[in-house]
Amino acid sequence: GENVEQHPSTLSVQEGDSAVIKCTYSDSASNYFPWYKQELGKRPQLIIDIRSNVGEKKDQRIAVTLNKTAKHFSLHITETQPEDSAVYFCAASRSNFGNEKLTFGTGTRLTIIP
Amino acid sequence: DTAVSQTPKYLVTQMGNDKSIKCEQNLGHDTMYWYKQDSKKFLKIMFSYNNKELIINETVPNRFSPKSPDKAHLNLHINSLELGDSAVYFCASSQGAGMNTEAFFGQGTRLTVV
């Protein structure tokens, strides 16, 4: 089955600086890579996703890159703000006609230092 | 209107008891899931149902029995609760059926077994 590794487990950055979180996956058939943000005591929510036919996607201060050959993908947050503090999860999934499941990484606790 | 709702939000119970968590989604999705989030924040899939049919059972003890009366509901019944069952349980739904899309999570049920 799929195995997703995520690094680092904790990350502290000064407000205004950039943050990068990296993930690797094992199943070369995985073709969907979402990122979820979970604030304290809240549910995980999708912030950005990328599919295997795209190498990079950007949405305002958030960007995701995908390297299919190396089987890794990264989340980039620029101009970080205090509200970016949360736990971030990467995930991977493969299309399987009703048998899809998201395999999550172990999470990164991001702390933005004012 | 809440897209994925689960009840109760908090559940405190003694070892050996049997309890249920209910989940409903009003998104018209075909696939529903149960995820377990432990104290280290690891999000691990337990079950997946597609159109009321069990698709994924990730080696969960048979004390856990999911039931899907229709594709909008997926309930989780747990028999003979153990201390190690203490965790936050998240219900989620997605379009599924070959379409890797966003998974929407419920607000979570914090189960504490004492």
PDB file of C-alpha atoms in Angstrom:
ATOM      1  CA  GLY A   1       0.000   0.000   0.000  1.00  0.00           C
ATOM      2  CA  GLU A   2       0.852   3.663  -0.126  1.00  0.00           C
ATOM      3  CA  ASN A   3       3.261   5.130   2.385  1.00  0.00           C
ATOM      4  CA  VAL A   4       3.619   8.893   2.774  1.00  0.00           C
ATOM      5  CA  GLU A   5       6.477  10.443   4.708  1.00  0.00           C
ATOM      6  CA  GLN A   6       6.419  14.083   5.768  1.00  0.00           C
ATOM      7  CA  HIS A   7       9.158  16.376   7.063  1.00  0.00           C
ATOM      8  CA  PRO A   8       9.731  18.249   9.245  1.00  0.00           C
ATOM      9  CA  SER A   9       7.430  17.279  12.088  1.00  0.00           C
ATOM     10  CA  THR A  10       7.697  20.763  13.584  1.00  0.00           C
ATOM     11  CA  LEU A  11       8.644  24.040  11.964  1.00  0.00           C
ATOM     12  CA  SER A  12       8.936  27.528  13.417  1.00  0.00           C
ATOM     13  CA  VAL A  13       9.405  30.553  11.178  1.00  0.00           C
ATOM     14  CA  GLN A  14       9.408  34.280  11.718  1.00  0.00           C
ATOM     15  CA  GLU A  15       6.342  36.106  10.507  1.00  0.00           C
ATOM     16  CA  GLY A  16       6.889  37.209   6.943  1.00  0.00           C
ATOM     17  CA  ASP A  17       9.367  34.451   6.142  1.00  0.00           C
ATOM     18  CA  SER A  18       8.635  31.409   3.982  1.00  0.00           C
ATOM     19  CA  ALA A  19       7.849  27.880   5.128  1.00  0.00           C
ATOM     20  CA  VAL A  20       8.443  24.681   3.173  1.00  0.00           C
ATOM     21  CA  ILE A  21       7.083  21.251   4.027  1.00  0.00           C
ATOM     22  CA  LYS A  22       8.137  18.172   2.079  1.00  0.00           C
ATOM     23  CA  CYS A  23       6.516  14.802   1.459  1.00  0.00           C
ATOM     24  CA  THR A  24       7.487  11.637  -0.331  1.00  0.00           C
ATOM     25  CA  TYR A  25       5.198   8.831  -1.447  1.00  0.00           C
ATOM     26  CA  SER A  26       5.810   5.227  -2.396  1.00  0.00           C
ATOM     27  CA  ASP A  27       3.026   4.246  -4.828  1.00  0.00           C
ATOM     28  CA  SER A  28       3.926   5.379  -8.340  1.00  0.00           C
ATOM     29  CA  ALA A  29       0.239   5.025  -9.300  1.00  0.00           C
ATOM     30  CA  SER A  30      -0.787   7.815  -6.916  1.00  0.00           C
ATOM     31  CA  ASN A  31      -2.089  10.711  -8.935  1.00  0.00           C
ATOM     32  CA  TYR A  32      -3.711  13.117  -6.491  1.00  0.00           C
ATOM     33  CA  PHE A  33      -1.854  15.052  -3.805  1.00  0.00           C
ATOM     34  CA  PRO A  34      -3.842  17.330  -1.495  1.00  0.00           C
ATOM     35  CA  TRP A  35      -2.658  19.382   1.445  1.00  0.00           C
ATOM     36  CA  TYR A  36      -4.830  19.840   4.515  1.00  0.00           C
ATOM     37  CA  LYS A  37      -4.579  22.392   7.281  1.00  0.00           C
ATOM     38  CA  GLN A  38      -5.827  21.561  10.756  1.00  0.00           C
ATOM     39  CA  GLU A  39      -6.135  24.339  13.291  1.00  0.00           C
ATOM     40  CA  LEU A  40      -6.197  23.488  16.963  1.00  0.00           C
ATOM     41  CA  GLY A  41      -9.361  21.611  17.854  1.00  0.00           C
ATOM     42  CA  LYS A  42     -10.746  21.882  14.333  1.00  0.00           C
ATOM     43  CA  ARG A  43     -11.274  19.566  11.403  1.00  0.00           C
ATOM     44  CA  PRO A  44      -8.701  19.143   8.596  1.00  0.00           C
ATOM     45  CA  GLN A  45      -9.540  21.359   5.623  1.00  0.00           C
ATOM     46  CA  LEU A  46      -8.169  21.304   2.117  1.00  0.00           C
ATOM     47  CA  ILE A  47      -5.950  24.262   1.258  1.00  0.00           C
ATOM     48  CA  ILE A  48      -4.524  23.208  -2.080  1.00  0.00           C
ATOM     49  CA  ASP A  49      -4.189  20.094  -4.204  1.00  0.00           C
ATOM     50  CA  ILE A  50      -2.271  18.991  -7.275  1.00  0.00           C
ATOM     51  CA  ARG A  51      -2.733  16.198  -9.773  1.00  0.00           C
ATOM     52  CA  SER A  52      -0.021  14.169 -11.414  1.00  0.00           C
ATOM     53  CA  ASN A  53      -0.357  15.870 -14.791  1.00  0.00           C
ATOM     54  CA  VAL A  54       0.771  19.182 -13.278  1.00  0.00           C
ATOM     55  CA  GLY A  55       4.175  20.094 -11.862  1.00  0.00           C
ATOM     56  CA  GLU A  56       3.248  23.194  -9.905  1.00  0.00           C
ATOM     57  CA  LYS A  57       0.161  25.000  -8.670  1.00  0.00           C
ATOM     58  CA  LYS A  58      -0.162  28.301  -6.895  1.00  0.00           C
ATOM     59  CA  ASP A  59      -2.942  29.985  -4.947  1.00  0.00           C
ATOM     60  CA  GLN A  60      -1.979  33.385  -3.539  1.00  0.00           C
ATOM     61  CA  ARG A  61       0.660  32.765  -0.842  1.00  0.00           C
ATOM     62  CA  ILE A  62       0.485  28.983  -1.131  1.00  0.00           C
ATOM     63  CA  ALA A  63       2.131  26.843  -3.780  1.00  0.00           C
ATOM     64  CA  VAL A  64       2.647  23.133  -4.257  1.00  0.00           C
ATOM     65  CA  THR A  65       5.251  21.435  -6.445  1.00  0.00           C
ATOM     66  CA  LEU A  66       5.284  17.825  -7.590  1.00  0.00           C
ATOM     67  CA  ASN A  67       8.181  15.742  -8.853  1.00  0.00           C
ATOM     68  CA  LYS A  68       6.705  12.478 -10.126  1.00  0.00           C
ATOM     69  CA  THR A  69      10.052  10.959 -11.001  1.00  0.00           C
ATOM     70  CA  ALA A  70      11.378  11.414  -7.491  1.00  0.00           C
ATOM     71  CA  LYS A  71       7.940  10.812  -5.958  1.00  0.00           C
ATOM     72  CA  HIS A  72       7.961  13.873  -3.798  1.00  0.00           C
ATOM     73  CA  PHE A  73       5.868  16.988  -3.431  1.00  0.00           C
ATOM     74  CA  SER A  74       6.213  20.118  -1.356  1.00  0.00           C
ATOM     75  CA  LEU A  75       4.103  22.877   0.133  1.00  0.00           C
ATOM     76  CA  HIS A  76       5.437  26.418   0.063  1.00  0.00           C
ATOM     77  CA  ILE A  77       3.918  29.220   2.105  1.00  0.00           C
ATOM     78  CA  THR A  78       5.294  32.693   1.496  1.00  0.00           C
ATOM     79  CA  GLU A  79       4.912  35.849   3.597  1.00  0.00           C
ATOM     80  CA  THR A  80       3.734  33.782   6.540  1.00  0.00           C
ATOM     81  CA  GLN A  81       1.192  35.234   8.941  1.00  0.00           C
ATOM     82  CA  PRO A  82       0.163  34.240  12.487  1.00  0.00           C
ATOM     83  CA  GLU A  83      -3.021  32.627  11.166  1.00  0.00           C
ATOM     84  CA  ASP A  84      -0.877  30.170   9.201  1.00  0.00           C
ATOM     85  CA  SER A  85       0.011  28.483  12.506  1.00  0.00           C
ATOM     86  CA  ALA A  86      -1.555  25.006  12.362  1.00  0.00           C
ATOM     87  CA  VAL A  87      -0.784  21.368  11.641  1.00  0.00           C
ATOM     88  CA  TYR A  88      -0.383  20.664   7.930  1.00  0.00           C
ATOM     89  CA  PHE A  89      -0.902  17.238   6.391  1.00  0.00           C
ATOM     90  CA  CYS A  90       0.086  16.080   2.970  1.00  0.00           C
ATOM     91  CA  ALA A  91      -1.758  13.135   1.440  1.00  0.00           C
ATOM     92  CA  ALA A  92      -1.673  10.906  -1.610  1.00  0.00           C
ATOM     93  CA  SER A  93      -4.354   8.953  -3.411  1.00  0.00           C
ATOM     94  CA  ARG A  94      -4.824   6.970  -6.598  1.00  0.00           C
ATOM     95  CA  SER A  95      -7.963   6.829  -8.721  1.00  0.00           C
ATOM     96  CA  ASN A  96      -9.522   3.446  -8.108  1.00  0.00           C
ATOM     97  CA  PHE A  97     -13.217   3.745  -8.969  1.00  0.00           C
ATOM     98  CA  GLY A  98     -14.752   3.924  -5.567  1.00  0.00           C
ATOM     99  CA  ASN A  99     -11.774   2.498  -3.774  1.00  0.00           C
ATOM    100  CA  GLU A 100      -9.937   5.765  -3.318  1.00  0.00           C
ATOM    101  CA  LYS A 101      -8.429   6.510   0.030  1.00  0.00           C
ATOM    102  CA  LEU A 102      -6.265   9.339   1.210  1.00  0.00           C
ATOM    103  CA  THR A 103      -3.065   8.204   2.863  1.00  0.00           C
ATOM    104  CA  PHE A 104      -1.855  11.019   5.068  1.00  0.00           C
ATOM    105  CA  GLY A 105       1.622  12.040   6.063  1.00  0.00           C
ATOM    106  CA  THR A 106       2.419  12.354   9.747  1.00  0.00           C
ATOM    107  CA  GLY A 107       1.788  16.099   9.893  1.00  0.00           C
ATOM    108  CA  THR A 108       3.896  19.216  10.394  1.00  0.00           C
ATOM    109  CA  ARG A 109       3.161  21.574  13.224  1.00  0.00           C
ATOM    110  CA  LEU A 110       3.909  25.038  11.850  1.00  0.00           C
ATOM    111  CA  THR A 111       4.353  27.894  14.293  1.00  0.00           C
ATOM    112  CA  ILE A 112       4.635  31.462  13.056  1.00  0.00           C
ATOM    113  CA  ILE A 113       6.614  33.647  15.435  1.00  0.00           C
ATOM    114  CA  PRO A 114       5.318  37.246  15.522  1.00  0.00           C
TER     115      PRO A 114
ATOM    116  CA  ASP B   1     -25.692  24.099   6.473  1.00  0.00           C
ATOM    117  CA  THR B   2     -22.958  21.795   7.722  1.00  0.00           C
ATOM    118  CA  ALA B   3     -21.684  19.575   4.914  1.00  0.00           C
ATOM    119  CA  VAL B   4     -20.491  16.665   7.082  1.00  0.00           C
ATOM    120  CA  SER B   5     -21.865  16.453  10.585  1.00  0.00           C
ATOM    121  CA  GLN B   6     -21.075  13.912  13.245  1.00  0.00           C
ATOM    122  CA  THR B   7     -22.431  13.407  16.721  1.00  0.00           C
ATOM    123  CA  PRO B   8     -21.566  13.503  19.473  1.00  0.00           C
ATOM    124  CA  LYS B   9     -18.665  15.950  19.549  1.00  0.00           C
ATOM    125  CA  TYR B  10     -17.418  14.597  22.871  1.00  0.00           C
ATOM    126  CA  LEU B  11     -17.847  11.139  24.325  1.00  0.00           C
ATOM    127  CA  VAL B  12     -16.509  10.015  27.687  1.00  0.00           C
ATOM    128  CA  THR B  13     -17.181   6.434  28.658  1.00  0.00           C
ATOM    129  CA  GLN B  14     -15.879   3.582  30.753  1.00  0.00           C
ATOM    130  CA  MET B  15     -13.884   0.618  29.547  1.00  0.00           C
ATOM    131  CA  GLY B  16     -16.028  -2.235  28.377  1.00  0.00           C
ATOM    132  CA  ASN B  17     -18.949  -0.086  27.270  1.00  0.00           C
ATOM    133  CA  ASP B  18     -20.420  -0.020  23.770  1.00  0.00           C
ATOM    134  CA  LYS B  19     -20.863   3.320  22.006  1.00  0.00           C
ATOM    135  CA  SER B  20     -21.876   4.710  18.616  1.00  0.00           C
ATOM    136  CA  ILE B  21     -20.883   7.755  16.611  1.00  0.00           C
ATOM    137  CA  LYS B  22     -23.155   8.995  13.858  1.00  0.00           C
ATOM    138  CA  CYS B  23     -22.213  10.765  10.643  1.00  0.00           C
ATOM    139  CA  GLU B  24     -24.263  12.374   7.923  1.00  0.00           C
ATOM    140  CA  GLN B  25     -23.268  14.233   4.770  1.00  0.00           C
ATOM    141  CA  ASN B  26     -25.514  16.428   2.628  1.00  0.00           C
ATOM    142  CA  LEU B  27     -23.099  16.822  -0.283  1.00  0.00           C
ATOM    143  CA  GLY B  28     -24.453  13.978  -2.377  1.00  0.00           C
ATOM    144  CA  HIS B  29     -21.071  12.231  -2.239  1.00  0.00           C
ATOM    145  CA  ASP B  30     -20.720   8.561  -3.036  1.00  0.00           C
ATOM    146  CA  THR B  31     -17.888   7.758  -0.646  1.00  0.00           C
ATOM    147  CA  MET B  32     -17.656   8.120   3.115  1.00  0.00           C
ATOM    148  CA  TYR B  33     -14.792   7.370   5.472  1.00  0.00           C
ATOM    149  CA  TRP B  34     -13.866   7.016   9.095  1.00  0.00           C
ATOM    150  CA  TYR B  35     -10.444   8.254  10.145  1.00  0.00           C
ATOM    151  CA  LYS B  36      -8.818   7.964  13.551  1.00  0.00           C
ATOM    152  CA  GLN B  37      -6.507  10.694  14.853  1.00  0.00           C
ATOM    153  CA  ASP B  38      -4.410   9.678  17.805  1.00  0.00           C
ATOM    154  CA  SER B  39      -2.701  11.842  20.403  1.00  0.00           C
ATOM    155  CA  LYS B  40       0.284  12.355  18.085  1.00  0.00           C
ATOM    156  CA  LYS B  41      -2.083  13.727  15.445  1.00  0.00           C
ATOM    157  CA  PHE B  42      -1.594  10.815  13.035  1.00  0.00           C
ATOM    158  CA  LEU B  43      -4.600  10.558  10.708  1.00  0.00           C
ATOM    159  CA  LYS B  44      -5.226   6.942   9.776  1.00  0.00           C
ATOM    160  CA  ILE B  45      -8.036   5.575   7.655  1.00  0.00           C
ATOM    161  CA  MET B  46     -10.227   2.947   9.271  1.00  0.00           C
ATOM    162  CA  PHE B  47     -13.052   2.327   6.804  1.00  0.00           C
ATOM    163  CA  SER B  48     -14.331   3.480   3.458  1.00  0.00           C
ATOM    164  CA  TYR B  49     -17.814   2.968   2.055  1.00  0.00           C
ATOM    165  CA  ASN B  50     -18.903   3.620  -1.499  1.00  0.00           C
ATOM    166  CA  ASN B  51     -22.646   3.725  -2.091  1.00  0.00           C
ATOM    167  CA  LYS B  52     -23.340   1.834   1.130  1.00  0.00           C
ATOM    168  CA  GLU B  53     -20.803  -0.885   0.370  1.00  0.00           C
ATOM    169  CA  LEU B  54     -17.711  -1.497   2.468  1.00  0.00           C
ATOM    170  CA  ILE B  55     -14.673  -0.900   0.291  1.00  0.00           C
ATOM    171  CA  ILE B  56     -11.784  -0.473   2.692  1.00  0.00           C
ATOM    172  CA  ASN B  57     -11.221  -2.036   6.082  1.00  0.00           C
ATOM    173  CA  GLU B  58      -7.763  -1.191   7.299  1.00  0.00           C
ATOM    174  CA  THR B  59      -7.154  -4.058   9.749  1.00  0.00           C
ATOM    175  CA  VAL B  60      -9.345  -2.452  12.356  1.00  0.00           C
ATOM    176  CA  PRO B  61     -10.341  -4.723  15.291  1.00  0.00           C
ATOM    177  CA  ASN B  62     -13.731  -6.279  14.754  1.00  0.00           C
ATOM    178  CA  ARG B  63     -14.942  -4.463  17.872  1.00  0.00           C
ATOM    179  CA  PHE B  64     -15.409  -1.584  15.397  1.00  0.00           C
ATOM    180  CA  SER B  65     -18.402  -2.070  13.145  1.00  0.00           C
ATOM    181  CA  PRO B  66     -19.385   0.573  10.613  1.00  0.00           C
ATOM    182  CA  LYS B  67     -22.892   0.699   9.217  1.00  0.00           C
ATOM    183  CA  SER B  68     -24.153   2.634   6.231  1.00  0.00           C
ATOM    184  CA  PRO B  69     -27.952   2.634   5.992  1.00  0.00           C
ATOM    185  CA  ASP B  70     -27.753   4.859   2.917  1.00  0.00           C
ATOM    186  CA  LYS B  71     -25.019   6.698   1.082  1.00  0.00           C
ATOM    187  CA  ALA B  72     -25.551   9.865   3.139  1.00  0.00           C
ATOM    188  CA  HIS B  73     -24.928   8.150   6.481  1.00  0.00           C
ATOM    189  CA  LEU B  74     -22.041   6.206   7.929  1.00  0.00           C
ATOM    190  CA  ASN B  75     -22.189   5.303  11.594  1.00  0.00           C
ATOM    191  CA  LEU B  76     -19.493   3.730  13.720  1.00  0.00           C
ATOM    192  CA  HIS B  77     -20.293   1.337  16.537  1.00  0.00           C
ATOM    193  CA  ILE B  78     -17.597   0.298  18.969  1.00  0.00           C
ATOM    194  CA  ASN B  79     -18.000  -2.678  21.307  1.00  0.00           C
ATOM    195  CA  SER B  80     -16.088  -3.373  24.507  1.00  0.00           C
ATOM    196  CA  LEU B  81     -14.234  -0.073  24.515  1.00  0.00           C
ATOM    197  CA  GLU B  82     -10.568  -0.114  25.524  1.00  0.00           C
ATOM    198  CA  LEU B  83      -8.276   2.635  26.809  1.00  0.00           C
ATOM    199  CA  GLY B  84      -6.387   2.583  23.507  1.00  0.00           C
ATOM    200  CA  ASP B  85      -9.522   3.543  21.635  1.00  0.00           C
ATOM    201  CA  SER B  86      -9.258   7.056  23.051  1.00  0.00           C
ATOM    202  CA  ALA B  87      -8.742   9.348  20.069  1.00  0.00           C
ATOM    203  CA  VAL B  88     -10.519  11.818  17.833  1.00  0.00           C
ATOM    204  CA  TYR B  89     -12.609  10.082  15.186  1.00  0.00           C
ATOM    205  CA  PHE B  90     -13.305  11.953  11.974  1.00  0.00           C
ATOM    206  CA  CYS B  91     -15.947  11.121   9.443  1.00  0.00           C
ATOM    207  CA  ALA B  92     -15.326  12.378   5.895  1.00  0.00           C
ATOM    208  CA  SER B  93     -16.862  12.178   2.465  1.00  0.00           C
ATOM    209  CA  SER B  94     -15.711  12.658  -1.105  1.00  0.00           C
ATOM    210  CA  GLN B  95     -17.122  12.232  -4.552  1.00  0.00           C
ATOM    211  CA  GLY B  96     -15.069   9.082  -5.063  1.00  0.00           C
ATOM    212  CA  ALA B  97     -15.967   6.691  -7.880  1.00  0.00           C
ATOM    213  CA  GLY B  98     -12.754   7.280  -9.778  1.00  0.00           C
ATOM    214  CA  MET B  99     -12.712  10.992  -9.168  1.00  0.00           C
ATOM    215  CA  ASN B 100     -10.015  11.970  -6.724  1.00  0.00           C
ATOM    216  CA  THR B 101     -11.481  15.055  -5.168  1.00  0.00           C
ATOM    217  CA  GLU B 102     -11.488  16.944  -1.896  1.00  0.00           C
ATOM    218  CA  ALA B 103     -12.424  15.032   1.224  1.00  0.00           C
ATOM    219  CA  PHE B 104     -14.718  16.996   3.515  1.00  0.00           C
ATOM    220  CA  PHE B 105     -14.315  16.220   7.186  1.00  0.00           C
ATOM    221  CA  GLY B 106     -16.794  16.357  10.019  1.00  0.00           C
ATOM    222  CA  GLN B 107     -15.876  18.277  13.162  1.00  0.00           C
ATOM    223  CA  GLY B 108     -14.610  15.154  14.881  1.00  0.00           C
ATOM    224  CA  THR B 109     -15.689  13.154  17.918  1.00  0.00           C
ATOM    225  CA  ARG B 110     -13.266  13.161  20.826  1.00  0.00           C
ATOM    226  CA  LEU B 111     -13.638   9.766  22.482  1.00  0.00           C
ATOM    227  CA  THR B 112     -12.161   9.338  25.937  1.00  0.00           C
ATOM    228  CA  VAL B 113     -12.227   5.905  27.507  1.00  0.00           C
ATOM    229  CA  VAL B 114     -11.632   5.869  31.270  1.00  0.00           C
TER     230      VAL B 114
END
